[in-house]
Coordinates of C-alpha atoms in Angstrom, one line a residue:
X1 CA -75.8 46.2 -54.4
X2 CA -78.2 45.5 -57.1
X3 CA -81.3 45.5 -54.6
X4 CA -80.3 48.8 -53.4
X5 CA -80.1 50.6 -57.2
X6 CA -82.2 53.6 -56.9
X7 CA -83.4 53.2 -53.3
X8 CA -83.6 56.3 -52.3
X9 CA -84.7 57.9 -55.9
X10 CA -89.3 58.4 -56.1
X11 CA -90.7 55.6 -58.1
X12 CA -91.8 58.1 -60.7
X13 CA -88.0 58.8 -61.7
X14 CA -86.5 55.6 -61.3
X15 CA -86.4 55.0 -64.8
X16 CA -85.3 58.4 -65.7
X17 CA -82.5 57.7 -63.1
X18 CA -80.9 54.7 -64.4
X19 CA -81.1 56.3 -68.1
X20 CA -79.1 59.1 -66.7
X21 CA -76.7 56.6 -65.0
X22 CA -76.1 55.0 -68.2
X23 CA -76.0 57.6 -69.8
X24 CA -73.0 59.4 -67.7
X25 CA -71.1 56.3 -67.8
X26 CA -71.0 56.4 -71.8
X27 CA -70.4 60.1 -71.7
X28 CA -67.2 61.7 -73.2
X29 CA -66.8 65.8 -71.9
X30 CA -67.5 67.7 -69.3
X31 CA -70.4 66.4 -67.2
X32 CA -71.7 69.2 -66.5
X33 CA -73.3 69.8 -69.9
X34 CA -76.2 66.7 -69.0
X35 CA -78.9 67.6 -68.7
X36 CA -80.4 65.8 -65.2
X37 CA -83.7 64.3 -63.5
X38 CA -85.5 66.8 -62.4
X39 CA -85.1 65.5 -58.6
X40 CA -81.5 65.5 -58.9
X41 CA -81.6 69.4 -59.8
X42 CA -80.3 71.9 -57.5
X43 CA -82.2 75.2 -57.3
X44 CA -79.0 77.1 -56.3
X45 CA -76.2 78.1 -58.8
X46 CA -72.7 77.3 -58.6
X47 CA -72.3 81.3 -58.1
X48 CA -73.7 80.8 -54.2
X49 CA -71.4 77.9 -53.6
X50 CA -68.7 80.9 -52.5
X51 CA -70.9 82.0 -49.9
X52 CA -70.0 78.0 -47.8
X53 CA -66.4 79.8 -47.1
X54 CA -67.5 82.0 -44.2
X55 CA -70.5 80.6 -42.9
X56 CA -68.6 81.1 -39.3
X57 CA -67.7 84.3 -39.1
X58 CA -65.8 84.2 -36.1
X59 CA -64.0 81.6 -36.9
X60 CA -62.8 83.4 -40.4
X61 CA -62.1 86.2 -38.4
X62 CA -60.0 84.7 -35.6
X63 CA -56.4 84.5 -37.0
X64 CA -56.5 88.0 -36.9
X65 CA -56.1 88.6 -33.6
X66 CA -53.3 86.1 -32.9
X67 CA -50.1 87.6 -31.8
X68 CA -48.2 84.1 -32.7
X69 CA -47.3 83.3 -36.3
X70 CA -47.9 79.9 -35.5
X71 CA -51.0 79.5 -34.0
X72 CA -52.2 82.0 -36.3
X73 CA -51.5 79.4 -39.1
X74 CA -52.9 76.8 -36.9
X75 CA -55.9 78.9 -36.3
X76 CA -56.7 79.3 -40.6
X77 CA -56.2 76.0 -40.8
X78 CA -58.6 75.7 -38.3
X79 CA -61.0 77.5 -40.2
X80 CA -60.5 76.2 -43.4
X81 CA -61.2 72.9 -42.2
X82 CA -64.9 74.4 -40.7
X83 CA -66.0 74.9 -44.1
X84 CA -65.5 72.2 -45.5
X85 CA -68.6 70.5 -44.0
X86 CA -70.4 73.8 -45.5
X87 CA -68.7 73.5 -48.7
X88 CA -69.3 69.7 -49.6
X89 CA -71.9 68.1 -47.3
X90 CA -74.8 71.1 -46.4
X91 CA -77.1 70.4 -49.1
X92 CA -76.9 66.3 -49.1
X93 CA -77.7 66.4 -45.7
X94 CA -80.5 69.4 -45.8
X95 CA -81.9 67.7 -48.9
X96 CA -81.2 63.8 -48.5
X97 CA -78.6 64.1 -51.4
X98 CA -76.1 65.8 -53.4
X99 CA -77.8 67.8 -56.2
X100 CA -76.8 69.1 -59.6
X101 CA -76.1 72.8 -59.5
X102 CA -77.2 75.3 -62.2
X103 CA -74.7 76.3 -64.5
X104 CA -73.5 80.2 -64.3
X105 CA -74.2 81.9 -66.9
X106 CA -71.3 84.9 -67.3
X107 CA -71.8 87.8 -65.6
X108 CA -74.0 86.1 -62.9
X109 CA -74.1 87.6 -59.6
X110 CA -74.2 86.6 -55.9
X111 CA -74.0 89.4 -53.1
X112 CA -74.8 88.8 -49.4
X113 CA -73.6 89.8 -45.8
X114 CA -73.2 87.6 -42.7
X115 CA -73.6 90.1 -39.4
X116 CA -73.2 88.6 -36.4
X117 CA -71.0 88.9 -33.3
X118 CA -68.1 89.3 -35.7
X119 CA -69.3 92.3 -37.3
X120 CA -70.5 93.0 -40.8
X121 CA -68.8 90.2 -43.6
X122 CA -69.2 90.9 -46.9
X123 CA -69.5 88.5 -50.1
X124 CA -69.3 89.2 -54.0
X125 CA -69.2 86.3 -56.2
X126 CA -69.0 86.6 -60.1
X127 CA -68.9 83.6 -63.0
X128 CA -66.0 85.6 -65.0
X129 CA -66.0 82.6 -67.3
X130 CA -68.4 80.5 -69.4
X131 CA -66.3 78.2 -71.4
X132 CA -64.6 76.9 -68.9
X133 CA -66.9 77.7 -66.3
X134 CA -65.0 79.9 -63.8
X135 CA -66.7 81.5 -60.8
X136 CA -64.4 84.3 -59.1
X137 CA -65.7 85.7 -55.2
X138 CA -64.7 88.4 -52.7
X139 CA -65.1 88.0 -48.7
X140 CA -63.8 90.5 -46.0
X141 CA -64.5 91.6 -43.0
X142 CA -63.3 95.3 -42.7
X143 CA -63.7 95.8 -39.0
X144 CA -60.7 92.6 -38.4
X145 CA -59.0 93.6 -41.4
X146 CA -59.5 90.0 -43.0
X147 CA -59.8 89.6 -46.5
X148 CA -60.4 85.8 -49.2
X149 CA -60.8 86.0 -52.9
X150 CA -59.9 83.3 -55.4
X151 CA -61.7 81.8 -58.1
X152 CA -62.2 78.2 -59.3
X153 CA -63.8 76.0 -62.0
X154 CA -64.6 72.3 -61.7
X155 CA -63.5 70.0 -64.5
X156 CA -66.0 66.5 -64.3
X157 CA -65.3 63.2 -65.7
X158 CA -66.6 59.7 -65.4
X159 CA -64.7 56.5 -64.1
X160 CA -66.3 54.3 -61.7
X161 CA -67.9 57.0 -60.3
X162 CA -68.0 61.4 -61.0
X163 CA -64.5 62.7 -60.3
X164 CA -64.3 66.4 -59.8
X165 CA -61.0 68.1 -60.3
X166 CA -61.1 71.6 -58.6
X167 CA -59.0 74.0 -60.4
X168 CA -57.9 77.9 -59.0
X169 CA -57.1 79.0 -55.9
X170 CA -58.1 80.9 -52.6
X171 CA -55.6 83.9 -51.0
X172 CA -56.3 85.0 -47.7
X173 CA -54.5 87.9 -46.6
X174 CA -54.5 89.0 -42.8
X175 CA -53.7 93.4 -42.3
X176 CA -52.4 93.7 -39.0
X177 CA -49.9 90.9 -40.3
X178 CA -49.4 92.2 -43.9
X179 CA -50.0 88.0 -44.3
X180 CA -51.2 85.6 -46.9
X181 CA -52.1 82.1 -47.3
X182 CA -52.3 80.3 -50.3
X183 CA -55.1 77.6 -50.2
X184 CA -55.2 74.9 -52.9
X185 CA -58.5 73.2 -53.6
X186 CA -59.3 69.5 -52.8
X187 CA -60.9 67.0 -55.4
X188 CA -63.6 65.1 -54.9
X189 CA -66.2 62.3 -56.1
X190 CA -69.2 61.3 -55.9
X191 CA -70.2 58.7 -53.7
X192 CA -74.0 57.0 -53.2
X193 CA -74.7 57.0 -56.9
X194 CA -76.3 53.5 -57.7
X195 CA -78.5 53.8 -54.4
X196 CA -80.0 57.2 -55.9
X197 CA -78.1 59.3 -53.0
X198 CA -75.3 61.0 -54.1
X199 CA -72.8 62.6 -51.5
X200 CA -69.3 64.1 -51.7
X201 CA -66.5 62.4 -50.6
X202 CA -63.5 64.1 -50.9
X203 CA -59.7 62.6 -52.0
X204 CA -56.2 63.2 -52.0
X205 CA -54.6 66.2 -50.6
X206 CA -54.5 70.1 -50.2
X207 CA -51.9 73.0 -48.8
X208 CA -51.9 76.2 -47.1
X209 CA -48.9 77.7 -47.6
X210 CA -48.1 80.8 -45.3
X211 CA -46.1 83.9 -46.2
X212 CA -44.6 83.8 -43.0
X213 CA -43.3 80.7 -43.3
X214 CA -45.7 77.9 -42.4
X215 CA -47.4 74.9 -44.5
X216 CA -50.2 73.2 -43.3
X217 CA -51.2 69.3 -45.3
X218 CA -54.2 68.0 -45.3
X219 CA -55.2 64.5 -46.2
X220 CA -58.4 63.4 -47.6
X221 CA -59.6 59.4 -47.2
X222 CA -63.3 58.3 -47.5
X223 CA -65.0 55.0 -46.5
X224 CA -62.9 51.8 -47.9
X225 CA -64.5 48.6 -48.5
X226 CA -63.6 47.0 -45.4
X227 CA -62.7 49.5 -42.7
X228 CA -62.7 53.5 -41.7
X229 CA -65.3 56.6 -41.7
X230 CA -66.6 58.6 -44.2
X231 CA -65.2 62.1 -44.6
X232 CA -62.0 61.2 -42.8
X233 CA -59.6 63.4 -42.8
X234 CA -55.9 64.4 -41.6
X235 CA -54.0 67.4 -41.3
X236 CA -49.7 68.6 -39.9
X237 CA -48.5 72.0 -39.8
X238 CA -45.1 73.0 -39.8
X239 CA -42.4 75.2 -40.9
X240 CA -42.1 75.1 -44.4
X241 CA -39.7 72.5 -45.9
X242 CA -39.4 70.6 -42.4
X243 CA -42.2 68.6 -42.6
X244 CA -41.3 65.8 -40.0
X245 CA -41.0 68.9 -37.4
X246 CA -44.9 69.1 -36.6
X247 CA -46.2 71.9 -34.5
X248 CA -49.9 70.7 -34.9
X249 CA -51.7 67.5 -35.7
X250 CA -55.8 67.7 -36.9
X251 CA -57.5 64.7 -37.0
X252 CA -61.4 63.6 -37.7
X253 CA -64.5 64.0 -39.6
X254 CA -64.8 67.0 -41.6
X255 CA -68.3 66.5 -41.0
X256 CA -68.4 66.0 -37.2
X257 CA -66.2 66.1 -34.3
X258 CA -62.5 66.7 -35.0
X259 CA -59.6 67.8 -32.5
X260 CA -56.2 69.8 -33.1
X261 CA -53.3 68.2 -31.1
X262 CA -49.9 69.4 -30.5
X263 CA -47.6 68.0 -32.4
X264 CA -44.8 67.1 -29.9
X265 CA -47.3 66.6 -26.4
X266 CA -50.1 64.9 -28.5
X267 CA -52.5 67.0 -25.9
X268 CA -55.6 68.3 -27.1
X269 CA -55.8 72.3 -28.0
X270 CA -59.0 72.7 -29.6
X271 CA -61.8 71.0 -30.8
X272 CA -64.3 71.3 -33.3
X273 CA -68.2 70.3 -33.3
X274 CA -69.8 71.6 -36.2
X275 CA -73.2 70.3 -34.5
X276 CA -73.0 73.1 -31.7
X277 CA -70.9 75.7 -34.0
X278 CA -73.8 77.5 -35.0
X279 CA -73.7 79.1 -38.6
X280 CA -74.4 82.5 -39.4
X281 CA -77.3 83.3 -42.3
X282 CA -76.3 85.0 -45.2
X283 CA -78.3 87.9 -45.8
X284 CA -79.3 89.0 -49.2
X285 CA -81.5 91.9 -50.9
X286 CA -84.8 90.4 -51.4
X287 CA -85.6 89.1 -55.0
X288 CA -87.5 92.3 -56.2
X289 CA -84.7 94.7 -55.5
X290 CA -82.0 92.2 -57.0
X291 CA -80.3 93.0 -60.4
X292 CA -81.6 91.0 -63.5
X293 CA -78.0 89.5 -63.5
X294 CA -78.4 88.4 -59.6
X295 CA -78.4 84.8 -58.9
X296 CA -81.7 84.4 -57.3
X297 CA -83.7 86.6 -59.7
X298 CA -82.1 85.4 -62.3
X299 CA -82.6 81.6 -62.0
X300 CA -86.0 82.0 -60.0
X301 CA -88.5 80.8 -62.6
X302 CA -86.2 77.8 -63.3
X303 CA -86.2 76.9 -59.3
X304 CA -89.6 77.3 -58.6
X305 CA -90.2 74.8 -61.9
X306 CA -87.4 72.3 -60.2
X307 CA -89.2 73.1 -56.6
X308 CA -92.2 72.0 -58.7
X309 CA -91.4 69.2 -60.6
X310 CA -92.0 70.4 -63.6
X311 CA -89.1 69.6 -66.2
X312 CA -90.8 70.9 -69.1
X313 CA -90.9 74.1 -67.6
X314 CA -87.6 73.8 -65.8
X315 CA -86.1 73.3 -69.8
X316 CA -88.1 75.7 -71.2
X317 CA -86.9 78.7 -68.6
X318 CA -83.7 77.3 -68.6
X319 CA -83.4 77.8 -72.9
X320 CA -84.6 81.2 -72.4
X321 CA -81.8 82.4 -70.5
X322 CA -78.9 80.3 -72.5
X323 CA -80.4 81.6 -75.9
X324 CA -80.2 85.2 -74.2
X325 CA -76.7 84.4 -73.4
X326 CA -75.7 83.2 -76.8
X327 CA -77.1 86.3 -78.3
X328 CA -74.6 88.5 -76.1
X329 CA -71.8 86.4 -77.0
X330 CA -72.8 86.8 -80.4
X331 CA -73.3 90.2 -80.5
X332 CA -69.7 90.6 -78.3
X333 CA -67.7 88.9 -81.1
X334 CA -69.3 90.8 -83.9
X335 CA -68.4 94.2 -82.4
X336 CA -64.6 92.7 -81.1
X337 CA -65.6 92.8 -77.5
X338 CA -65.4 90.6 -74.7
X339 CA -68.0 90.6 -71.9
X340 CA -66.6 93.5 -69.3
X341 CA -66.8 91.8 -65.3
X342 CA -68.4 94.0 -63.1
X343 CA -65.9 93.0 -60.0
X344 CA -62.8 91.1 -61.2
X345 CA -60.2 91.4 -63.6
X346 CA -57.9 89.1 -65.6
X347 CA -54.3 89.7 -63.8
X348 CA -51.4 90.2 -66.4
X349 CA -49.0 89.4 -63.0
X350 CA -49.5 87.2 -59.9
X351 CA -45.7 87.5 -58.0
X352 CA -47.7 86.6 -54.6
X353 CA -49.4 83.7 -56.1
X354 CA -46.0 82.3 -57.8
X355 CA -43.8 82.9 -54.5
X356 CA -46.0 80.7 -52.4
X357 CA -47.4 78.4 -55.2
X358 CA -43.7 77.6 -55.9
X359 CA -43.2 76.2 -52.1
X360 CA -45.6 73.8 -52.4
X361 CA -45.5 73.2 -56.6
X362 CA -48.7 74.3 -57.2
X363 CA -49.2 75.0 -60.8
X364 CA -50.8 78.0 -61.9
X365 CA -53.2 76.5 -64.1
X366 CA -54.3 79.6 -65.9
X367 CA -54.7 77.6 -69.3
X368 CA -58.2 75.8 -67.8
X369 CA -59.4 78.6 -65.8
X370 CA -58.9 81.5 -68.6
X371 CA -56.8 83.2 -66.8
X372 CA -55.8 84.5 -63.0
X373 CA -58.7 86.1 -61.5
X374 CA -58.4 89.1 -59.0
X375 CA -61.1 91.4 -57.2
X376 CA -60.7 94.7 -58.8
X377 CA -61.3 97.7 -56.1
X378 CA -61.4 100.6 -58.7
X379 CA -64.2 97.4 -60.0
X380 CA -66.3 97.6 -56.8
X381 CA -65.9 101.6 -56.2
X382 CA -67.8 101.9 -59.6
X383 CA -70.3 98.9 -59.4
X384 CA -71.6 100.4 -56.1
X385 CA -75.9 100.6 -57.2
X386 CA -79.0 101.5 -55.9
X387 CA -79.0 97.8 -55.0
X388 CA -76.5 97.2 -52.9
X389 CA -74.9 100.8 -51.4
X390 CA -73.0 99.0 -49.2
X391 CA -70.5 96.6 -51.6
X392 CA -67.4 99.0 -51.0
X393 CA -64.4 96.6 -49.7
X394 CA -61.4 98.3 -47.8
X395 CA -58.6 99.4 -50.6
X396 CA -55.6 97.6 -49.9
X397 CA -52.2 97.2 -51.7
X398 CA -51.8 94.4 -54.1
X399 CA -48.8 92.8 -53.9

């Protein structure tokens, strides 16, 4: 292994690359407070990341027209399984390796659109939380009356390797069904570290718990030391608390091919290519008609220094907008304020949440994420801008 160390890291940073190595394996916290070589930064904010749930429209969209509870379960779990290559292995693969994202500052902003043969699809993601870092998001499509939020926050530690706990939730909720799924978030580590290529591998296992009555399992294994595939995965669904009674079996790669069986004939029903699924762009206002708190406006003088090379500037425009952040904060708890989100609200009750977190013991977690995130429609009535005219979701009911 030794001859490999750093193999795929430039030979101007390969010393700066096994400090930083060293230095995460000594580290006591959350990782996510190191600073990084600069090759190893990411130019995109964790605040984008929301926008890898819906990359295939149609596919999000399907389960809505799906007259059978069942296969309309099989068919989310179809699509949650299409993101996952989105979510976890895009950017190694566009850009040779896994890369550090930046850190949200609160209040940070993503909004985009995906149109396409599915009609329009709308995103708004929001960091609702500095300390711990929580990023809360928004996606529907009002012309299939399909609608995800959630929110999440990613605790990091060091053993052997990064380990990344996921911590939060997702909620899709169906209108023509009045129906929600509960979608729990995988873990993951980091794989490729000595050889200067880092890549996501993820372990363990997730849920989707149905209202009507249906859980799907998914189980995560990498690459072992003697045998198997990277990115392996395995998935049942069934009615809930019958779990040997399988009504579909999903099996593959989460980065390539993968097939959905049924679960009594073992014959093929669908399968999955994510090298001919084509995804759809994400359209977003350009730069000079973003808001100052907007993602890409925000963070652009930092990402063209990363594009560049240049750490010293990187650092420098990076200080300039933490310092501005610690001023607000300090200027929040002088007055007895807190920081007012522009989208989502803290929720005082979840009942939906609880009932189908309960079926598959999901805790709520509230205590690391700082709180229950919701999207907050009076919110988004009242946010709408000369920016962005058309971030103006459906009103619906909460539950």
């Amino acid at each position: 292994m030794a001859e490999k160390e750093g193999s795929a890291v430039p030979p101007q940073a390969k010393g700066s690359w096994s400090s930083f190595l060293k230095s995460i394996a000594s580290f006591n916290g959350d990782l996510s407070t190191m600073t990084a070589p600069a090759f190893i930064l990411s130019t995109k904010s964790l605040t984008e990341f929301s926008s890898y749930w819906t990359e295939h429209p149609s596919v999000f969209v399907a389960p809505a027209a799906e007259k059978d509870p069942a296969k309309r379960a099989m068919l989310v779990l179809k699509w949650f399984i299409s993101t996952l290559k989105q979510q976890y292995a895009s950017r190694s693969e566009k850009l040779g390796s896994e890369k550090k994202p930046l850190n949200p500052f609160l209040g940070e902003l993503f909004l985009g659109k995906w149109e396409d043969q599915a009609g329009t699809t709308q995103l708004v993601s929001e960091q609702v939380s500095h300390h711990p870092p929580v990023t809360a998001y928004c996606i529907w499509n009002a012309d299939h009356g399909v609608r995800l939020q959630g929110y999440n926050a990613q605790k990091a530690s060091f053993k052997t390797t990064i380990n990344v706990k996921q911590v939060g939730h997702a909620l899709l909720h169906l209108d023509a069904w009045d129906e929600d799924y509960l979608i729990t978030l995988p873990s993951l580590h980091i794989e490729g570290l000595i050889t200067g290529s880092p890549y996501v591998e993820l372990n363990g296992n997730t849920f989707i718990q149905s209202s009507s009555g249906y859980t799907a399992r998914i189980d995560y294994s990498g690459k072992g030391w003697v045998s198997g595939k990277k990115n392996t995965f395995s998935a049942i669904l069934y009615p809930e608390g019958k779990e040997k009674d399988v009504i579909y079996k999903v099996d593959g790669q989460w980065t390539d091919t993968w097939q959905i069986k049924d679960g009594k004939t073992k014959a093929v029903v669908d399968t999955f290519d994510p090298k001919v699924t084509k995804t759809t762009p994400l359209t977003v206002a350009p730069i000079e008609e973003q808001d100052h708190f907007e993602t890409r406006r925000a963070w652009k003088k930092v990402a063209d220094a990363i594009n560049k090379g240049d750490l010293d500037t990187t650092s420098a425009e990076k200080t300039i907008i933490e310092t501005r952040q610690r001023e607000m904060r300090k200027t929040e708890k002088e007055a007895g304020k807190e920081w007012e989100r522009k989208f989502f609200t803290r929720a005082d009750k979840f009942p939906l949440f609880q009932s189908l977190a309960s079926k598959i013991n999901e805790p709520v977690n509230d205590s690391q994420t700082n709180g229950v995130w919701e999207f907050d429609q009076q919110k988004a009535s009242a946010a709408k801008s000369p920016f962005h005219p058309d971030v103006n979701p459906p009103i619906y009911e909460r539950k």
